Coordinates of C-alpha atoms and ligand atoms in Angstrom, one line a residue:
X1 CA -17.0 -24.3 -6.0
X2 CA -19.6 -21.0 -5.8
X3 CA -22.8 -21.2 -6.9
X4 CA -25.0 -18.0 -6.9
X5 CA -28.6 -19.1 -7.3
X6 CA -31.8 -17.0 -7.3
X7 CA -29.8 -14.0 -6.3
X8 CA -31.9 -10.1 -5.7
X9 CA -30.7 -7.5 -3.5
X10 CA -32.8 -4.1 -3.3
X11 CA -31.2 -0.4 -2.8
X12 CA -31.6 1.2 0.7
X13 CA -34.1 2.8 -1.4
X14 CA -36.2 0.4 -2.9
X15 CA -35.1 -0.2 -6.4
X16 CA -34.4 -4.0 -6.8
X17 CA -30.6 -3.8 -8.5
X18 CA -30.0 -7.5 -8.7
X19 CA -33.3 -9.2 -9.4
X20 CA -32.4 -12.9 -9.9
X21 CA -28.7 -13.7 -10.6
X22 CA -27.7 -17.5 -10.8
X23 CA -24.7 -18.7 -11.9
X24 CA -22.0 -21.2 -10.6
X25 CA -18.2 -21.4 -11.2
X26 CA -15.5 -24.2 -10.5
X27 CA -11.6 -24.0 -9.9
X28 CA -10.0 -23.6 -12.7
X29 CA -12.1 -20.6 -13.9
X30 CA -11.3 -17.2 -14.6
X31 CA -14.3 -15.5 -15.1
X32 CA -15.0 -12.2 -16.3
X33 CA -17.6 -10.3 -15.0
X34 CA -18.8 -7.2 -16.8
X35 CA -21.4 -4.5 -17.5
X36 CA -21.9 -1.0 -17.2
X37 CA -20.6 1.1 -14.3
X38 CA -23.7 1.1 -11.6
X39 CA -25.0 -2.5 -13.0
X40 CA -24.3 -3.8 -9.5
X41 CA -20.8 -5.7 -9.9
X42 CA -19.3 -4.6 -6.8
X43 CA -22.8 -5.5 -4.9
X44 CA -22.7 -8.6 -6.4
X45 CA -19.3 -10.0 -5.4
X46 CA -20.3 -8.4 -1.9
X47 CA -22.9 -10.7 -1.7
X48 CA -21.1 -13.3 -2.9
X49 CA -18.8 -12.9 -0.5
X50 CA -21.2 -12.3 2.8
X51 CA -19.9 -9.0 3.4
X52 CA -23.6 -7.5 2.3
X53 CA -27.2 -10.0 2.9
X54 CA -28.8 -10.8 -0.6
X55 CA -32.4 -9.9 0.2
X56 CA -33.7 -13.5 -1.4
X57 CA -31.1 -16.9 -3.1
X58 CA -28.1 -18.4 -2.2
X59 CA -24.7 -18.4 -2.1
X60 CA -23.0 -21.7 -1.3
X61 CA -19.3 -22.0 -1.8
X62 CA -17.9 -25.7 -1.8
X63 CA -14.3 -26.2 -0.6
X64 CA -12.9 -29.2 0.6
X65 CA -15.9 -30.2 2.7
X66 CA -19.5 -30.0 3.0
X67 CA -21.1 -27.1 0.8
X68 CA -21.8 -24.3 2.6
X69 CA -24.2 -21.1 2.5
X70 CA -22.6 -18.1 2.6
X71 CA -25.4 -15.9 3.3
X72 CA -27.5 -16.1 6.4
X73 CA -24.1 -17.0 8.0
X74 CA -22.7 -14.5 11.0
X75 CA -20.0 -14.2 13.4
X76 CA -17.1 -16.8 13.9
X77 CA -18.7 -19.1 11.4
X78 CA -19.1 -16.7 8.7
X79 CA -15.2 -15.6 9.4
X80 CA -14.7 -19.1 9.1
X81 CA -16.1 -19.3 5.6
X82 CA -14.9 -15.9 4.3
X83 CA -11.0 -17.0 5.4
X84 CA -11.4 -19.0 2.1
X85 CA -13.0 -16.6 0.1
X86 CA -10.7 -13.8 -1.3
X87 CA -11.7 -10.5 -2.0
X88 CA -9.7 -7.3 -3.6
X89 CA -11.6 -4.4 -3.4
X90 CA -12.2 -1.9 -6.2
X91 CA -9.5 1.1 -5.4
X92 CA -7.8 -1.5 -2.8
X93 CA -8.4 -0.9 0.7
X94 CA -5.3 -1.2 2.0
X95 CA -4.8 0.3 5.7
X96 CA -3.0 3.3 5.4
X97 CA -0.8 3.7 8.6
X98 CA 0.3 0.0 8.4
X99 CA 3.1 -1.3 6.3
X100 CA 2.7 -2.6 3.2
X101 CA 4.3 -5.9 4.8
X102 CA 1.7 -6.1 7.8
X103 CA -1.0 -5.2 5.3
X104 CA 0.2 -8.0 3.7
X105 CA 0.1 -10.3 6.5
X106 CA -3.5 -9.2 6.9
X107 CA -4.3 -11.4 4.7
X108 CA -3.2 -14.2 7.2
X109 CA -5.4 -13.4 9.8
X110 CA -8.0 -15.7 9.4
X111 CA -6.0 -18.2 9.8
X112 CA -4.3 -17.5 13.4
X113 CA -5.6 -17.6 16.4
X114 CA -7.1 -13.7 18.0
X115 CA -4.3 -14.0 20.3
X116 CA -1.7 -14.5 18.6
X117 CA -3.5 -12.0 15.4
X118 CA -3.8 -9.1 18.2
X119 CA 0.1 -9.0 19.0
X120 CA 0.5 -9.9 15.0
X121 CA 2.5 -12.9 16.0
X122 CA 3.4 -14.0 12.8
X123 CA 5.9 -16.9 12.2
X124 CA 8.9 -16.2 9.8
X125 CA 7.4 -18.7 7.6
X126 CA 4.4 -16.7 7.5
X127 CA 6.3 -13.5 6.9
X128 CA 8.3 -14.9 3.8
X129 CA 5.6 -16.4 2.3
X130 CA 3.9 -12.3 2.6
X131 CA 7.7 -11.2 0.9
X132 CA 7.5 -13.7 -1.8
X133 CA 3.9 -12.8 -2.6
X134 CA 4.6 -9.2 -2.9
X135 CA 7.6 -10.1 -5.3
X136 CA 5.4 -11.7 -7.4
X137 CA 3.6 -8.7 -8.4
X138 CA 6.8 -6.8 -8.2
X139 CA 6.7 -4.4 -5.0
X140 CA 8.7 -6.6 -2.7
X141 CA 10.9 -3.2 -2.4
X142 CA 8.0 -1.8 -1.1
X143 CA 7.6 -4.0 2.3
X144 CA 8.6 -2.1 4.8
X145 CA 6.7 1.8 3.3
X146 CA 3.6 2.3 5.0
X147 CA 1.1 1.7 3.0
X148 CA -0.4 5.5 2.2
X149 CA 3.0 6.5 0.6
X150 CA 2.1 4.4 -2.7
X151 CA 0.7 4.8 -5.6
X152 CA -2.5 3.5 -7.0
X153 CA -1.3 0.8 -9.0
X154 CA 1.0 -0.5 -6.0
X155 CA -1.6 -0.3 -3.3
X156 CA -3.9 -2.8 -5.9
X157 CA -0.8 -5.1 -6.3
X158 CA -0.3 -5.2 -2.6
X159 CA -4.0 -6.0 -2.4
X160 CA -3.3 -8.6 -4.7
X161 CA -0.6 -10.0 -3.0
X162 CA -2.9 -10.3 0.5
X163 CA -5.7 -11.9 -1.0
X164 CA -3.5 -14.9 -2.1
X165 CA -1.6 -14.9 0.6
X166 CA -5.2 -16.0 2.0
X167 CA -5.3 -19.3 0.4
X168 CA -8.7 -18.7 -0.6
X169 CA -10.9 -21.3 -2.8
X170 CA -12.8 -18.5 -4.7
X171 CA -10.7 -15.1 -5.0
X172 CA -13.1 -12.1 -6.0
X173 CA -11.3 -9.5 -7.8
X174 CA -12.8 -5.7 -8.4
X175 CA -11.2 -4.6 -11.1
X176 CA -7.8 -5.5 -10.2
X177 CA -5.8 -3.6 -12.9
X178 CA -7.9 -0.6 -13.5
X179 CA -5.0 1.7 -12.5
X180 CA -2.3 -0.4 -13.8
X181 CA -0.3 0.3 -16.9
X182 CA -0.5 -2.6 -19.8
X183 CA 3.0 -3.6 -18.1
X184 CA 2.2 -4.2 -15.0
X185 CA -1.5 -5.7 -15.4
X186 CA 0.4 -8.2 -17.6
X187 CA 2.5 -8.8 -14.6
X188 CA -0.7 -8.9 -12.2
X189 CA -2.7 -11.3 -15.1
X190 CA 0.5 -13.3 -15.8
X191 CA 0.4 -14.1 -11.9
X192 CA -3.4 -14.4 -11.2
X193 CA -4.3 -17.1 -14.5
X194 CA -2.3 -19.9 -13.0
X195 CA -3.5 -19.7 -9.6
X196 CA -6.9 -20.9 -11.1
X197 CA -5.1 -24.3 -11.1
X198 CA -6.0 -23.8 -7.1
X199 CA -8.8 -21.5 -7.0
X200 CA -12.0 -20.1 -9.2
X201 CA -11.3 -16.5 -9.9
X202 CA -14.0 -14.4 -10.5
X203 CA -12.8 -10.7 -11.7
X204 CA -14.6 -7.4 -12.9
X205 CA -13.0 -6.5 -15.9
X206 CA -13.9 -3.1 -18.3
X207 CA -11.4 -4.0 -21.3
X208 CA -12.1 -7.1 -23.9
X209 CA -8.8 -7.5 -24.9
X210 CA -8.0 -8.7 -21.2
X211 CA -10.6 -10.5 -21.0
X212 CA -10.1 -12.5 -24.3
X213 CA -6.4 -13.0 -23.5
X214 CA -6.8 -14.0 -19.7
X215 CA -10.2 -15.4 -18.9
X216 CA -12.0 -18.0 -19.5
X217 CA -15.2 -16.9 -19.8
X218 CA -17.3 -14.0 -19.1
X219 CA -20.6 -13.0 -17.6
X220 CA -22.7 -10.0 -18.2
X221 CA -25.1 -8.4 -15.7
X222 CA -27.7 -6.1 -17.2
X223 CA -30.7 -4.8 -15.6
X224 CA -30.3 -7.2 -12.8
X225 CA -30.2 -10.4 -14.5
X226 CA -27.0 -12.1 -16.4
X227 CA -27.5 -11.0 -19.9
X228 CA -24.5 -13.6 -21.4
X229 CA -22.4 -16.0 -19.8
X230 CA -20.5 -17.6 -22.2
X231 CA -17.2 -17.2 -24.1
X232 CA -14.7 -15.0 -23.1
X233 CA -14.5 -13.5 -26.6
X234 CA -18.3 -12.3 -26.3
X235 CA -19.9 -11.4 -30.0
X236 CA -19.7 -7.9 -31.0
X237 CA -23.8 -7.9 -31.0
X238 CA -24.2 -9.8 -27.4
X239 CA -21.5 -6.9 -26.1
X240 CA -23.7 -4.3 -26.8
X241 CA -26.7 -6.2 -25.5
X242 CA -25.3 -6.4 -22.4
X243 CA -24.3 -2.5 -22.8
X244 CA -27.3 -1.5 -23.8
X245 CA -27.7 1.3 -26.7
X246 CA -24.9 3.9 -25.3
X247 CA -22.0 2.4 -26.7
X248 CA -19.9 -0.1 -25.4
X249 CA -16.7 0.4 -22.5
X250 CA -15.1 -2.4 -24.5
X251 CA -12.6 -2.3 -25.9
X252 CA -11.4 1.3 -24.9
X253 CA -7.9 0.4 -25.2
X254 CA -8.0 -1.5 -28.2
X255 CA -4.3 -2.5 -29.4
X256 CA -3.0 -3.4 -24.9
X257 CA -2.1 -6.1 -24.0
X258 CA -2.2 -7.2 -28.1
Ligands
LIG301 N1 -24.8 1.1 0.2 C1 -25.4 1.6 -0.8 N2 -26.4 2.5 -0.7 C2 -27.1 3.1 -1.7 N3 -26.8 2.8 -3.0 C3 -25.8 1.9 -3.2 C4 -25.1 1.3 -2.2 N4 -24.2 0.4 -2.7 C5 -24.3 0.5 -4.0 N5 -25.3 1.4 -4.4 C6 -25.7 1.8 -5.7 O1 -26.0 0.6 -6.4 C7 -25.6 0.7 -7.8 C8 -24.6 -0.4 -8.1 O2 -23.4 -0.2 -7.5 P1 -22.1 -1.1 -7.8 O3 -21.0 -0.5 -7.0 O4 -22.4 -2.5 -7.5 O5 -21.9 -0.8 -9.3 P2 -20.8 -1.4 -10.3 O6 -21.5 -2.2 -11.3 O7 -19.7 -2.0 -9.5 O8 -20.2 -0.1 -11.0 P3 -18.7 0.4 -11.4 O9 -18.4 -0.3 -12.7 O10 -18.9 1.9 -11.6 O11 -17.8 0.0 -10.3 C9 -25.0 2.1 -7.9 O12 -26.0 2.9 -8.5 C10 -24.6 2.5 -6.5 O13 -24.7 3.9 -6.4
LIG302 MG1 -17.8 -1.6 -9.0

């Protein structure tokens, strides 16, 4: 499905952050990806998903076709790739003067052609498929607020709700519940885990108890190379060598999502 091979990527100001990250994933995963905050997670699924050049490996996602790189790719055939690659971004990025519905609908954009996207000519199908998503994570009342009137934990489920409405082979996932309470990430996790029957999901999570309950396995970055990749219920002593000495995020909220 993705396979990350050989993977670096320097900072603007030198310092290699990902030095050689390989790893590949298959639908029906849900993988956890974790480490300490500035590791490189959110560079890493950037790359993954061609939205920022690796500066050496590969990134070649296999659909239904022919395997295909992912980086090196621009334009038309890069949009072409990325329709199938889902992406939720850490703290959402929704647009803000749209509604929550047409943010929603967004996510179908890859799909239509630019003349019909630029006068949003969605079909009703299209439009109820966006509704049914959005009940799914529970904020169908929300459809027609624009989108800078909600709250944090809203803005990620509509986020949520775009990036399936994508149909993507690989969805990436920033830390899709960070500002959810244990209900509601329950509801988010509940409706994520299944959809791996379609999709590899590949999520940035900080809490272990999630992780045990919801993935099924885990990968740790640490000074630019995977430090574990393994089970999701990662050994107490392989935790904090992916954390280093300071001690370990995990599990902050002991006792959620029990
Ligand atoms: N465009 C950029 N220019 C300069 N530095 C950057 C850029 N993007 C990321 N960085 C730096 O690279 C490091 C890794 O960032 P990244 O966002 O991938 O961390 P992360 O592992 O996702 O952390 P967190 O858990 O806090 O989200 C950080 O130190 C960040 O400041
Ligand atoms: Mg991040």
């Amino acid at each position: 499905m993705i396979t990350v091979k050989g993977l670096s990527k320097k900072l603007p100001d030198g310092t290699l952050l990902l030095k050689d990250i390989s790893f590949q994933v298959e639908k029906g995963e849900f993988v956890a990806l974790f480490g300490e905050s500035g590791v490189g997670k959110t560079v890493l699924l950037r790359c993954v998903n061609g939205l920022t050049a690796p500066d050496s490996g590969e990134v070649i996602i296999n659909g239904d076709g022919e395997p295909q790189r992912v980086n090196g790719k621009r334009g038309k055939e890069l949009r072409r790739i990325r329709r199938r690659i889902g992406m939720i971004f850490q703290g959402s990025n929704l647009v803000k003067r749209l509604s929550v519905l047409e943010n929603v609908m967004t996510g179908r954009l890859g799909w239509i052609s630019p003349a019909r996207s630029l006068l949003y000519g969605f079909t009703d199908k299209e439009v109820e498929r966006a509704l049914e998503a959005l009940a799914k994570v529970g904020v169908r009342h929300l459809a027609f607020r624009r989108a800078e009137t909600l709250s944090g934990g809203e803005m990620q489920r509509v986020a949520i709700a775009r990036a399936i409405l994508q149909e993507p082979y690989l969805l990436l996932a920033d830390e899709p519940v960070a500002s959810l309470d244990p209900k509601n990430a329950e509801v988010v996790l509940d409706y994520l885990r299944p959809l791996t029957e379609q999709m590899a999901i590949i999520g940035v999570f900080h809490h272990l108890d999630i992780v045990r309950k919801y993935c099924t396995r885990a990968i740790g970055i640490k000074d630019g190379v995977v430090a574990y990749d393994g089970k999701p219920d990662v050994p107490p002593h392989l935790l904090s060598a992916v954390y280093g000495s300071r001690p370990p995020v995990w599990p902050v909220a002991a006792g959620q999502l029990a």
